[in-house]
Amino acid sequence: MAGANLQLRHAYSIAQFVPTVSSTPPPQRVRIGISPSRVLFCNLRATSAAAATLRTTRRSVTVAASSVSSAVDSSPSSDSLVEERDDTGRIPLLEVKDLRAVIVESRQEILKGVNLVVYEGEIHAVMGKNGSGKSTFSKVLVGHPDYEVTGGSIVFKGQNLLDMEPEERSLAGLFMSFQSPVEIPGVSNMDFLNMAFNARKRKLGQPELDPIQFYSHLVSKLEVVNMKTDFLNRNVNEGFSGGERKRNEILQLAVLGAELAILDEIDSGLDVDALQDVAKAVNGLLTPKNSVLMITHYQRLLDYIKPTLIHIMENGRIIKTGDNSLAKLLEKEGYKAISG
Ligand SMILES: Nc1ncnc2c1ncn2[C@@H]1O[C@H](COP(=O)(O)OP(=O)(O)OP(=O)(O)O)[C@@H](O)[C@H]1O
């Protein structure tokens, strides 16, 4: 299929990025022509061609790579645990400072000053009531065109993320697993992953793998997520159960790698075995150099993927940060124990 244009009858999560398919509700089915050579990242699912049409969350104001001294909001309720964190000599992977963002169409402000610092090798969990802004925060990080950043800064590996297109963010090492991964009928999982993998290799100036070499690489990753090889021949996410889609997302992460993996509710819809498999896979991908930012509603995920810090988001801000005891408190007493 090399050289042939693929007609992706259902764009992958491009459906969540391409503005021509506007934001309400995010369509699951769009028609888009895409060349294999242009599939740069299956994580952001933005092609070079598609990305050119994206409205980005780029901000006109130049943002200096300013330091963010605390991982928490300046709110008095911030947890002392973070303030006491010894950051000496540590390299921040992600620094978010006073981030504000609105929905492009309605101009409604959703993020109202988010502060967060993630260091290399850390796992951060973001929790919070429905509608508090968790998914919006993660989508703004990857450059979702539904949102416009109106203030603050995001620095990733010392670079101003807000000056980067979604696909550049992906190349820089951001991966996002969406709550509802979409289908791409007509494109096998194997081909899709191979194209995305090679596109990234090309960009990094590294040798590409031919289909046979790539298959060997992929099989080892399948084991990591406990997926059968049958899934490779099936079209991307087509007919996959909710749990299979989540595993497939983690397979993409395993294949492509990322310095910061943003996992939005990877635990939703998973049975206990699948949850353990996915958690094991995520843990297996962790190194002292890469980090995870995961959004979850439940303590059970945190039993398997132990977070360095847990942040509670409320009304578009992080109002509290703490350790695992925060999640346990939530599980026991609900958000009233935190937000009062
Ligand atoms: N594109 C959009 N169009 C309209 N409203 C939006 C859009 N994106 C976010 N919102 C609104 O912003 C608020 C925050 O949504 P978001 O999905 O970030 O919350 P959340 O904390 O992830 O919620 P949940 O836990 O239910 O997944 C919600 O009220 C939501 O309806």
PDB file of N, CA, C and O in Angstrom, residues 196-269:
ATOM      1  N   ALA A 196       2.585   5.197  11.185  1.00  0.00           N
ATOM      2  CA  ALA A 196       2.842   6.202  12.224  1.00  0.00           C
ATOM      3  C   ALA A 196       4.251   6.031  12.784  1.00  0.00           C
ATOM      4  O   ALA A 196       4.973   7.011  13.007  1.00  0.00           O
ATOM      5  N   PHE A 197       4.626   4.781  12.997  1.00  0.00           N
ATOM      6  CA  PHE A 197       5.950   4.486  13.548  1.00  0.00           C
ATOM      7  C   PHE A 197       7.046   5.005  12.611  1.00  0.00           C
ATOM      8  O   PHE A 197       7.974   5.694  13.032  1.00  0.00           O
ATOM      9  N   ASN A 198       6.901   4.681  11.322  1.00  0.00           N
ATOM     10  CA  ASN A 198       7.933   5.094  10.369  1.00  0.00           C
ATOM     11  C   ASN A 198       7.969   6.599  10.162  1.00  0.00           C
ATOM     12  O   ASN A 198       9.037   7.181   9.968  1.00  0.00           O
ATOM     13  N   ALA A 199       6.809   7.209  10.203  1.00  0.00           N
ATOM     14  CA  ALA A 199       6.775   8.664  10.054  1.00  0.00           C
ATOM     15  C   ALA A 199       7.567   9.325  11.181  1.00  0.00           C
ATOM     16  O   ALA A 199       8.316  10.278  10.971  1.00  0.00           O
ATOM     17  N   ARG A 200       7.392   8.781  12.364  1.00  0.00           N
ATOM     18  CA  ARG A 200       8.110   9.345  13.503  1.00  0.00           C
ATOM     19  C   ARG A 200       9.617   9.094  13.375  1.00  0.00           C
ATOM     20  O   ARG A 200      10.435   9.957  13.666  1.00  0.00           O
ATOM     21  N   LYS A 201       9.938   7.887  12.940  1.00  0.00           N
ATOM     22  CA  LYS A 201      11.358   7.547  12.758  1.00  0.00           C
ATOM     23  C   LYS A 201      11.997   8.492  11.736  1.00  0.00           C
ATOM     24  O   LYS A 201      13.105   8.963  11.922  1.00  0.00           O
ATOM     25  N   ARG A 202      11.263   8.728  10.644  1.00  0.00           N
ATOM     26  CA  ARG A 202      11.777   9.629   9.611  1.00  0.00           C
ATOM     27  C   ARG A 202      12.069  11.007  10.188  1.00  0.00           C
ATOM     28  O   ARG A 202      13.103  11.595   9.950  1.00  0.00           O
ATOM     29  N   LYS A 203      11.095  11.476  10.930  1.00  0.00           N
ATOM     30  CA  LYS A 203      11.234  12.814  11.509  1.00  0.00           C
ATOM     31  C   LYS A 203      12.424  12.873  12.466  1.00  0.00           C
ATOM     32  O   LYS A 203      13.099  13.891  12.567  1.00  0.00           O
ATOM     33  N   LEU A 204      12.663  11.783  13.159  1.00  0.00           N
ATOM     34  CA  LEU A 204      13.764  11.757  14.115  1.00  0.00           C
ATOM     35  C   LEU A 204      15.090  11.398  13.445  1.00  0.00           C
ATOM     36  O   LEU A 204      16.123  11.300  14.100  1.00  0.00           O
ATOM     37  N   GLY A 205      15.034  11.164  12.116  1.00  0.00           N
ATOM     38  CA  GLY A 205      16.252  10.829  11.373  1.00  0.00           C
ATOM     39  C   GLY A 205      16.757   9.438  11.681  1.00  0.00           C
ATOM     40  O   GLY A 205      17.950   9.139  11.544  1.00  0.00           O
ATOM     41  N   GLN A 206      15.846   8.567  12.084  1.00  0.00           N
ATOM     42  CA  GLN A 206      16.239   7.195  12.420  1.00  0.00           C
ATOM     43  C   GLN A 206      15.733   6.241  11.342  1.00  0.00           C
ATOM     44  O   GLN A 206      14.788   6.567  10.617  1.00  0.00           O
ATOM     45  N   PRO A 207      16.347   5.055  11.232  1.00  0.00           N
ATOM     46  CA  PRO A 207      15.939   4.129  10.171  1.00  0.00           C
ATOM     47  C   PRO A 207      14.506   3.629  10.350  1.00  0.00           C
ATOM     48  O   PRO A 207      14.068   3.368  11.474  1.00  0.00           O
ATOM     49  N   GLU A 208      13.818   3.539   9.229  1.00  0.00           N
ATOM     50  CA  GLU A 208      12.454   3.009   9.267  1.00  0.00           C
ATOM     51  C   GLU A 208      12.504   1.488   9.287  1.00  0.00           C
ATOM     52  O   GLU A 208      13.526   0.895   8.962  1.00  0.00           O
ATOM     53  N   LEU A 209      11.410   0.875   9.664  1.00  0.00           N
ATOM     54  CA  LEU A 209      11.335  -0.585   9.657  1.00  0.00           C
ATOM     55  C   LEU A 209      10.427  -1.033   8.521  1.00  0.00           C
ATOM     56  O   LEU A 209       9.358  -0.452   8.314  1.00  0.00           O
ATOM     57  N   ASP A 210      10.862  -2.077   7.788  1.00  0.00           N
ATOM     58  CA  ASP A 210       9.970  -2.614   6.759  1.00  0.00           C
ATOM     59  C   ASP A 210       8.899  -3.444   7.465  1.00  0.00           C
ATOM     60  O   ASP A 210       9.010  -3.721   8.673  1.00  0.00           O
ATOM     61  N   PRO A 211       7.842  -3.849   6.728  1.00  0.00           N
ATOM     62  CA  PRO A 211       6.734  -4.527   7.400  1.00  0.00           C
ATOM     63  C   PRO A 211       7.151  -5.749   8.211  1.00  0.00           C
ATOM     64  O   PRO A 211       6.601  -5.990   9.297  1.00  0.00           O
ATOM     65  N   ILE A 212       8.134  -6.488   7.725  1.00  0.00           N
ATOM     66  CA  ILE A 212       8.531  -7.695   8.466  1.00  0.00           C
ATOM     67  C   ILE A 212       9.259  -7.317   9.755  1.00  0.00           C
ATOM     68  O   ILE A 212       8.969  -7.842  10.833  1.00  0.00           O
ATOM     69  N   GLN A 213      10.154  -6.361   9.640  1.00  0.00           N
ATOM     70  CA  GLN A 213      10.856  -5.898  10.853  1.00  0.00           C
ATOM     71  C   GLN A 213       9.863  -5.291  11.842  1.00  0.00           C
ATOM     72  O   GLN A 213       9.938  -5.507  13.045  1.00  0.00           O
ATOM     73  N   PHE A 214       8.921  -4.527  11.278  1.00  0.00           N
ATOM     74  CA  PHE A 214       7.963  -3.852  12.155  1.00  0.00           C
ATOM     75  C   PHE A 214       7.079  -4.876  12.867  1.00  0.00           C
ATOM     76  O   PHE A 214       6.752  -4.720  14.043  1.00  0.00           O
ATOM     77  N   TYR A 215       6.733  -5.939  12.143  1.00  0.00           N
ATOM     78  CA  TYR A 215       5.886  -6.970  12.749  1.00  0.00           C
ATOM     79  C   TYR A 215       6.568  -7.552  13.994  1.00  0.00           C
ATOM     80  O   TYR A 215       5.934  -7.722  15.035  1.00  0.00           O
ATOM     81  N   SER A 216       7.861  -7.828  13.882  1.00  0.00           N
ATOM     82  CA  SER A 216       8.586  -8.381  15.040  1.00  0.00           C
ATOM     83  C   SER A 216       8.549  -7.392  16.204  1.00  0.00           C
ATOM     84  O   SER A 216       8.344  -7.778  17.359  1.00  0.00           O
ATOM     85  N   HIS A 217       8.728  -6.120  15.874  1.00  0.00           N
ATOM     86  CA  HIS A 217       8.698  -5.076  16.906  1.00  0.00           C
ATOM     87  C   HIS A 217       7.310  -5.034  17.568  1.00  0.00           C
ATOM     88  O   HIS A 217       7.180  -4.961  18.786  1.00  0.00           O
ATOM     89  N   LEU A 218       6.301  -5.158  16.715  1.00  0.00           N
ATOM     90  CA  LEU A 218       4.925  -5.029  17.191  1.00  0.00           C
ATOM     91  C   LEU A 218       4.502  -6.205  18.070  1.00  0.00           C
ATOM     92  O   LEU A 218       3.810  -6.029  19.081  1.00  0.00           O
ATOM     93  N   VAL A 219       4.935  -7.388  17.671  1.00  0.00           N
ATOM     94  CA  VAL A 219       4.524  -8.577  18.427  1.00  0.00           C
ATOM     95  C   VAL A 219       4.991  -8.473  19.884  1.00  0.00           C
ATOM     96  O   VAL A 219       4.254  -8.817  20.810  1.00  0.00           O
ATOM     97  N   SER A 220       6.200  -7.963  20.067  1.00  0.00           N
ATOM     98  CA  SER A 220       6.683  -7.834  21.446  1.00  0.00           C
ATOM     99  C   SER A 220       5.821  -6.841  22.223  1.00  0.00           C
ATOM    100  O   SER A 220       5.585  -6.991  23.416  1.00  0.00           O
ATOM    101  N   LYS A 221       5.315  -5.823  21.530  1.00  0.00           N
ATOM    102  CA  LYS A 221       4.465  -4.830  22.203  1.00  0.00           C
ATOM    103  C   LYS A 221       3.073  -5.382  22.476  1.00  0.00           C
ATOM    104  O   LYS A 221       2.420  -5.013  23.455  1.00  0.00           O
ATOM    105  N   LEU A 222       2.617  -6.271  21.592  1.00  0.00           N
ATOM    106  CA  LEU A 222       1.311  -6.896  21.810  1.00  0.00           C
ATOM    107  C   LEU A 222       1.302  -7.664  23.130  1.00  0.00           C
ATOM    108  O   LEU A 222       0.318  -7.675  23.860  1.00  0.00           O
ATOM    109  N   GLU A 223       2.431  -8.290  23.389  1.00  0.00           N
ATOM    110  CA  GLU A 223       2.526  -9.045  24.644  1.00  0.00           C
ATOM    111  C   GLU A 223       2.387  -8.112  25.837  1.00  0.00           C
ATOM    112  O   GLU A 223       1.764  -8.461  26.832  1.00  0.00           O
ATOM    113  N   VAL A 224       2.950  -6.936  25.688  1.00  0.00           N
ATOM    114  CA  VAL A 224       2.902  -5.976  26.798  1.00  0.00           C
ATOM    115  C   VAL A 224       1.463  -5.652  27.176  1.00  0.00           C
ATOM    116  O   VAL A 224       1.111  -5.547  28.348  1.00  0.00           O
ATOM    117  N   VAL A 225       0.616  -5.510  26.166  1.00  0.00           N
ATOM    118  CA  VAL A 225      -0.783  -5.155  26.466  1.00  0.00           C
ATOM    119  C   VAL A 225      -1.710  -6.368  26.444  1.00  0.00           C
ATOM    120  O   VAL A 225      -2.922  -6.231  26.586  1.00  0.00           O
ATOM    121  N   ASN A 226      -1.107  -7.541  26.276  1.00  0.00           N
ATOM    122  CA  ASN A 226      -1.891  -8.775  26.274  1.00  0.00           C
ATOM    123  C   ASN A 226      -2.990  -8.759  25.213  1.00  0.00           C
ATOM    124  O   ASN A 226      -4.143  -9.054  25.488  1.00  0.00           O
ATOM    125  N   MET A 227      -2.601  -8.367  24.007  1.00  0.00           N
ATOM    126  CA  MET A 227      -3.546  -8.363  22.878  1.00  0.00           C
ATOM    127  C   MET A 227      -3.163  -9.469  21.917  1.00  0.00           C
ATOM    128  O   MET A 227      -1.977  -9.765  21.739  1.00  0.00           O
ATOM    129  N   LYS A 228      -4.187 -10.059  21.277  1.00  0.00           N
ATOM    130  CA  LYS A 228      -3.903 -11.124  20.322  1.00  0.00           C
ATOM    131  C   LYS A 228      -3.479 -10.534  18.976  1.00  0.00           C
ATOM    132  O   LYS A 228      -3.872  -9.423  18.624  1.00  0.00           O
ATOM    133  N   THR A 229      -2.711 -11.324  18.216  1.00  0.00           N
ATOM    134  CA  THR A 229      -2.232 -10.835  16.916  1.00  0.00           C
ATOM    135  C   THR A 229      -3.384 -10.571  15.953  1.00  0.00           C
ATOM    136  O   THR A 229      -3.244  -9.785  15.024  1.00  0.00           O
ATOM    137  N   ASP A 230      -4.532 -11.221  16.176  1.00  0.00           N
ATOM    138  CA  ASP A 230      -5.705 -10.991  15.307  1.00  0.00           C
ATOM    139  C   ASP A 230      -6.019  -9.496  15.192  1.00  0.00           C
ATOM    140  O   ASP A 230      -6.501  -9.028  14.166  1.00  0.00           O
ATOM    141  N   PHE A 231      -5.767  -8.775  16.265  1.00  0.00           N
ATOM    142  CA  PHE A 231      -6.122  -7.356  16.279  1.00  0.00           C
ATOM    143  C   PHE A 231      -5.332  -6.550  15.255  1.00  0.00           C
ATOM    144  O   PHE A 231      -5.765  -5.491  14.828  1.00  0.00           O
ATOM    145  N   LEU A 232      -4.195  -7.088  14.858  1.00  0.00           N
ATOM    146  CA  LEU A 232      -3.365  -6.344  13.906  1.00  0.00           C
ATOM    147  C   LEU A 232      -4.004  -6.267  12.541  1.00  0.00           C
ATOM    148  O   LEU A 232      -3.816  -5.310  11.799  1.00  0.00           O
ATOM    149  N   ASN A 233      -4.757  -7.303  12.185  1.00  0.00           N
ATOM    150  CA  ASN A 233      -5.375  -7.321  10.859  1.00  0.00           C
ATOM    151  C   ASN A 233      -6.734  -6.646  10.837  1.00  0.00           C
ATOM    152  O   ASN A 233      -7.309  -6.425   9.778  1.00  0.00           O
ATOM    153  N   ARG A 234      -7.236  -6.352  11.997  1.00  0.00           N
ATOM    154  CA  ARG A 234      -8.548  -5.676  12.023  1.00  0.00           C
ATOM    155  C   ARG A 234      -8.362  -4.183  11.797  1.00  0.00           C
ATOM    156  O   ARG A 234      -7.312  -3.621  12.099  1.00  0.00           O
ATOM    157  N   ASN A 235      -9.401  -3.575  11.260  1.00  0.00           N
ATOM    158  CA  ASN A 235      -9.318  -2.131  11.026  1.00  0.00           C
ATOM    159  C   ASN A 235      -9.286  -1.386  12.359  1.00  0.00           C
ATOM    160  O   ASN A 235      -9.881  -1.829  13.344  1.00  0.00           O
ATOM    161  N   VAL A 236      -8.614  -0.273  12.352  1.00  0.00           N
ATOM    162  CA  VAL A 236      -8.364   0.451  13.601  1.00  0.00           C
ATOM    163  C   VAL A 236      -9.670   0.709  14.366  1.00  0.00           C
ATOM    164  O   VAL A 236     -10.545   1.432  13.884  1.00  0.00           O
ATOM    165  N   ASN A 237      -9.739   0.083  15.500  1.00  0.00           N
ATOM    166  CA  ASN A 237     -10.866   0.253  16.443  1.00  0.00           C
ATOM    167  C   ASN A 237     -12.221  -0.193  15.909  1.00  0.00           C
ATOM    168  O   ASN A 237     -13.231  -0.082  16.627  1.00  0.00           O
ATOM    169  N   GLU A 238     -12.300  -0.675  14.668  1.00  0.00           N
ATOM    170  CA  GLU A 238     -13.602  -1.023  14.106  1.00  0.00           C
ATOM    171  C   GLU A 238     -14.141  -2.279  14.797  1.00  0.00           C
ATOM    172  O   GLU A 238     -13.504  -3.333  14.768  1.00  0.00           O
ATOM    173  N   GLY A 239     -15.277  -2.123  15.401  1.00  0.00           N
ATOM    174  CA  GLY A 239     -15.893  -3.252  16.105  1.00  0.00           C
ATOM    175  C   GLY A 239     -15.192  -3.613  17.404  1.00  0.00           C
ATOM    176  O   GLY A 239     -15.546  -4.601  18.042  1.00  0.00           O
ATOM    177  N   PHE A 240     -14.223  -2.841  17.796  1.00  0.00           N
ATOM    178  CA  PHE A 240     -13.535  -3.135  19.062  1.00  0.00           C
ATOM    179  C   PHE A 240     -14.483  -2.823  20.222  1.00  0.00           C
ATOM    180  O   PHE A 240     -15.234  -1.841  20.177  1.00  0.00           O
ATOM    181  N   SER A 241     -14.405  -3.635  21.249  1.00  0.00           N
ATOM    182  CA  SER A 241     -15.168  -3.309  22.457  1.00  0.00           C
ATOM    183  C   SER A 241     -14.474  -2.125  23.132  1.00  0.00           C
ATOM    184  O   SER A 241     -13.337  -1.767  22.778  1.00  0.00           O
ATOM    185  N   GLY A 242     -15.159  -1.555  24.103  1.00  0.00           N
ATOM    186  CA  GLY A 242     -14.577  -0.404  24.810  1.00  0.00           C
ATOM    187  C   GLY A 242     -13.204  -0.744  25.396  1.00  0.00           C
ATOM    188  O   GLY A 242     -12.253   0.019  25.279  1.00  0.00           O
ATOM    189  N   GLY A 243     -13.137  -1.920  26.007  1.00  0.00           N
ATOM    190  CA  GLY A 243     -11.874  -2.339  26.631  1.00  0.00           C
ATOM    191  C   GLY A 243     -10.790  -2.573  25.592  1.00  0.00           C
ATOM    192  O   GLY A 243      -9.618  -2.244  25.817  1.00  0.00           O
ATOM    193  N   GLU A 244     -11.189  -3.159  24.446  1.00  0.00           N
ATOM    194  CA  GLU A 244     -10.203  -3.408  23.386  1.00  0.00           C
ATOM    195  C   GLU A 244      -9.657  -2.093  22.828  1.00  0.00           C
ATOM    196  O   GLU A 244      -8.487  -1.994  22.493  1.00  0.00           O
ATOM    197  N   ARG A 245     -10.519  -1.105  22.740  1.00  0.00           N
ATOM    198  CA  ARG A 245     -10.053   0.213  22.262  1.00  0.00           C
ATOM    199  C   ARG A 245      -9.009   0.795  23.211  1.00  0.00           C
ATOM    200  O   ARG A 245      -8.031   1.392  22.789  1.00  0.00           O
ATOM    201  N   LYS A 246      -9.274   0.636  24.493  1.00  0.00           N
ATOM    202  CA  LYS A 246      -8.331   1.179  25.480  1.00  0.00           C
ATOM    203  C   LYS A 246      -6.994   0.446  25.380  1.00  0.00           C
ATOM    204  O   LYS A 246      -5.928   1.058  25.437  1.00  0.00           O
ATOM    205  N   ARG A 247      -7.062  -0.859  25.229  1.00  0.00           N
ATOM    206  CA  ARG A 247      -5.815  -1.616  25.073  1.00  0.00           C
ATOM    207  C   ARG A 247      -5.082  -1.159  23.813  1.00  0.00           C
ATOM    208  O   ARG A 247      -3.865  -1.074  23.782  1.00  0.00           O
ATOM    209  N   ASN A 248      -5.870  -0.915  22.779  1.00  0.00           N
ATOM    210  CA  ASN A 248      -5.269  -0.491  21.515  1.00  0.00           C
ATOM    211  C   ASN A 248      -4.568   0.863  21.669  1.00  0.00           C
ATOM    212  O   ASN A 248      -3.529   1.107  21.060  1.00  0.00           O
ATOM    213  N   GLU A 249      -5.152   1.733  22.469  1.00  0.00           N
ATOM    214  CA  GLU A 249      -4.516   3.030  22.730  1.00  0.00           C
ATOM    215  C   GLU A 249      -3.157   2.822  23.403  1.00  0.00           C
ATOM    216  O   GLU A 249      -2.180   3.481  23.082  1.00  0.00           O
ATOM    217  N   ILE A 250      -3.144   1.897  24.360  1.00  0.00           N
ATOM    218  CA  ILE A 250      -1.892   1.665  25.083  1.00  0.00           C
ATOM    219  C   ILE A 250      -0.882   0.963  24.167  1.00  0.00           C
ATOM    220  O   ILE A 250       0.326   1.188  24.269  1.00  0.00           O
ATOM    221  N   LEU A 251      -1.406   0.147  23.246  1.00  0.00           N
ATOM    222  CA  LEU A 251      -0.512  -0.462  22.254  1.00  0.00           C
ATOM    223  C   LEU A 251       0.165   0.634  21.420  1.00  0.00           C
ATOM    224  O   LEU A 251       1.369   0.582  21.163  1.00  0.00           O
ATOM    225  N   GLN A 252      -0.621   1.615  21.018  1.00  0.00           N
ATOM    226  CA  GLN A 252      -0.050   2.738  20.252  1.00  0.00           C
ATOM    227  C   GLN A 252       1.035   3.442  21.062  1.00  0.00           C
ATOM    228  O   GLN A 252       2.101   3.775  20.543  1.00  0.00           O
ATOM    229  N   LEU A 253       0.748   3.633  22.330  1.00  0.00           N
ATOM    230  CA  LEU A 253       1.732   4.282  23.196  1.00  0.00           C
ATOM    231  C   LEU A 253       2.997   3.424  23.276  1.00  0.00           C
ATOM    232  O   LEU A 253       4.116   3.941  23.187  1.00  0.00           O
ATOM    233  N   ALA A 254       2.798   2.118  23.416  1.00  0.00           N
ATOM    234  CA  ALA A 254       3.951   1.207  23.523  1.00  0.00           C
ATOM    235  C   ALA A 254       4.776   1.226  22.237  1.00  0.00           C
ATOM    236  O   ALA A 254       6.005   1.195  22.274  1.00  0.00           O
ATOM    237  N   VAL A 255       4.089   1.281  21.108  1.00  0.00           N
ATOM    238  CA  VAL A 255       4.785   1.241  19.820  1.00  0.00           C
ATOM    239  C   VAL A 255       5.511   2.560  19.544  1.00  0.00           C
ATOM    240  O   VAL A 255       6.649   2.573  19.102  1.00  0.00           O
ATOM    241  N   LEU A 256       4.834   3.653  19.810  1.00  0.00           N
ATOM    242  CA  LEU A 256       5.408   4.959  19.454  1.00  0.00           C
ATOM    243  C   LEU A 256       6.308   5.543  20.537  1.00  0.00           C
ATOM    244  O   LEU A 256       7.226   6.286  20.235  1.00  0.00           O
ATOM    245  N   GLY A 257       6.000   5.199  21.778  1.00  0.00           N
ATOM    246  CA  GLY A 257       6.759   5.793  22.874  1.00  0.00           C
ATOM    247  C   GLY A 257       6.358   7.240  23.084  1.00  0.00           C
ATOM    248  O   GLY A 257       5.773   7.864  22.195  1.00  0.00           O
ATOM    249  N   ALA A 258       6.613   7.774  24.245  1.00  0.00           N
ATOM    250  CA  ALA A 258       6.292   9.173  24.540  1.00  0.00           C
ATOM    251  C   ALA A 258       7.023   9.588  25.802  1.00  0.00           C
ATOM    252  O   ALA A 258       7.255   8.770  26.684  1.00  0.00           O
ATOM    253  N   GLU A 259       7.374  10.843  25.834  1.00  0.00           N
ATOM    254  CA  GLU A 259       7.977  11.324  27.076  1.00  0.00           C
ATOM    255  C   GLU A 259       6.921  11.728  28.088  1.00  0.00           C
ATOM    256  O   GLU A 259       7.118  11.617  29.285  1.00  0.00           O
ATOM    257  N   LEU A 260       5.788  12.201  27.583  1.00  0.00           N
ATOM    258  CA  LEU A 260       4.661  12.458  28.484  1.00  0.00           C
ATOM    259  C   LEU A 260       3.419  11.829  27.884  1.00  0.00           C
ATOM    260  O   LEU A 260       2.961  12.229  26.807  1.00  0.00           O
ATOM    261  N   ALA A 261       2.903  10.819  28.564  1.00  0.00           N
ATOM    262  CA  ALA A 261       1.671  10.168  28.114  1.00  0.00           C
ATOM    263  C   ALA A 261       0.511  10.732  28.920  1.00  0.00           C
ATOM    264  O   ALA A 261       0.536  10.719  30.155  1.00  0.00           O
ATOM    265  N   ILE A 262      -0.464  11.265  28.207  1.00  0.00           N
ATOM    266  CA  ILE A 262      -1.656  11.807  28.862  1.00  0.00           C
ATOM    267  C   ILE A 262      -2.764  10.779  28.662  1.00  0.00           C
ATOM    268  O   ILE A 262      -3.158  10.497  27.515  1.00  0.00           O
ATOM    269  N   LEU A 263      -3.225  10.213  29.728  1.00  0.00           N
ATOM    270  CA  LEU A 263      -4.188   9.115  29.634  1.00  0.00           C
ATOM    271  C   LEU A 263      -5.510   9.565  30.239  1.00  0.00           C
ATOM    272  O   LEU A 263      -5.615   9.744  31.456  1.00  0.00           O
ATOM    273  N   ASP A 264      -6.485   9.782  29.375  1.00  0.00           N
ATOM    274  CA  ASP A 264      -7.777  10.292  29.846  1.00  0.00           C
ATOM    275  C   ASP A 264      -8.728   9.122  30.108  1.00  0.00           C
ATOM    276  O   ASP A 264      -9.243   8.511  29.179  1.00  0.00           O
ATOM    277  N   GLU A 265      -8.925   8.859  31.371  1.00  0.00           N
ATOM    278  CA  GLU A 265      -9.844   7.797  31.816  1.00  0.00           C
ATOM    279  C   GLU A 265      -9.577   6.463  31.119  1.00  0.00           C
ATOM    280  O   GLU A 265     -10.487   5.863  30.549  1.00  0.00           O
ATOM    281  N   ILE A 266      -8.347   6.010  31.169  1.00  0.00           N
ATOM    282  CA  ILE A 266      -8.062   4.705  30.557  1.00  0.00           C
ATOM    283  C   ILE A 266      -8.733   3.571  31.308  1.00  0.00           C
ATOM    284  O   ILE A 266      -8.814   2.453  30.824  1.00  0.00           O
ATOM    285  N   ASP A 267      -9.193   3.866  32.507  1.00  0.00           N
ATOM    286  CA  ASP A 267      -9.836   2.809  33.294  1.00  0.00           C
ATOM    287  C   ASP A 267     -11.317   2.662  32.995  1.00  0.00           C
ATOM    288  O   ASP A 267     -11.933   1.682  33.394  1.00  0.00           O
ATOM    289  N   SER A 268     -11.898   3.624  32.255  1.00  0.00           N
ATOM    290  CA  SER A 268     -13.347   3.533  32.062  1.00  0.00           C
ATOM    291  C   SER A 268     -13.682   2.377  31.129  1.00  0.00           C
ATOM    292  O   SER A 268     -13.034   2.176  30.100  1.00  0.00           O
ATOM    293  N   GLY A 269     -14.654   1.623  31.518  1.00  0.00           N
ATOM    294  CA  GLY A 269     -15.122   0.516  30.690  1.00  0.00           C
ATOM    295  C   GLY A 269     -14.235  -0.716  30.728  1.00  0.00           C
ATOM    296  O   GLY A 269     -14.437  -1.637  29.942  1.00  0.00           O
TER     297      GLY A 269
END
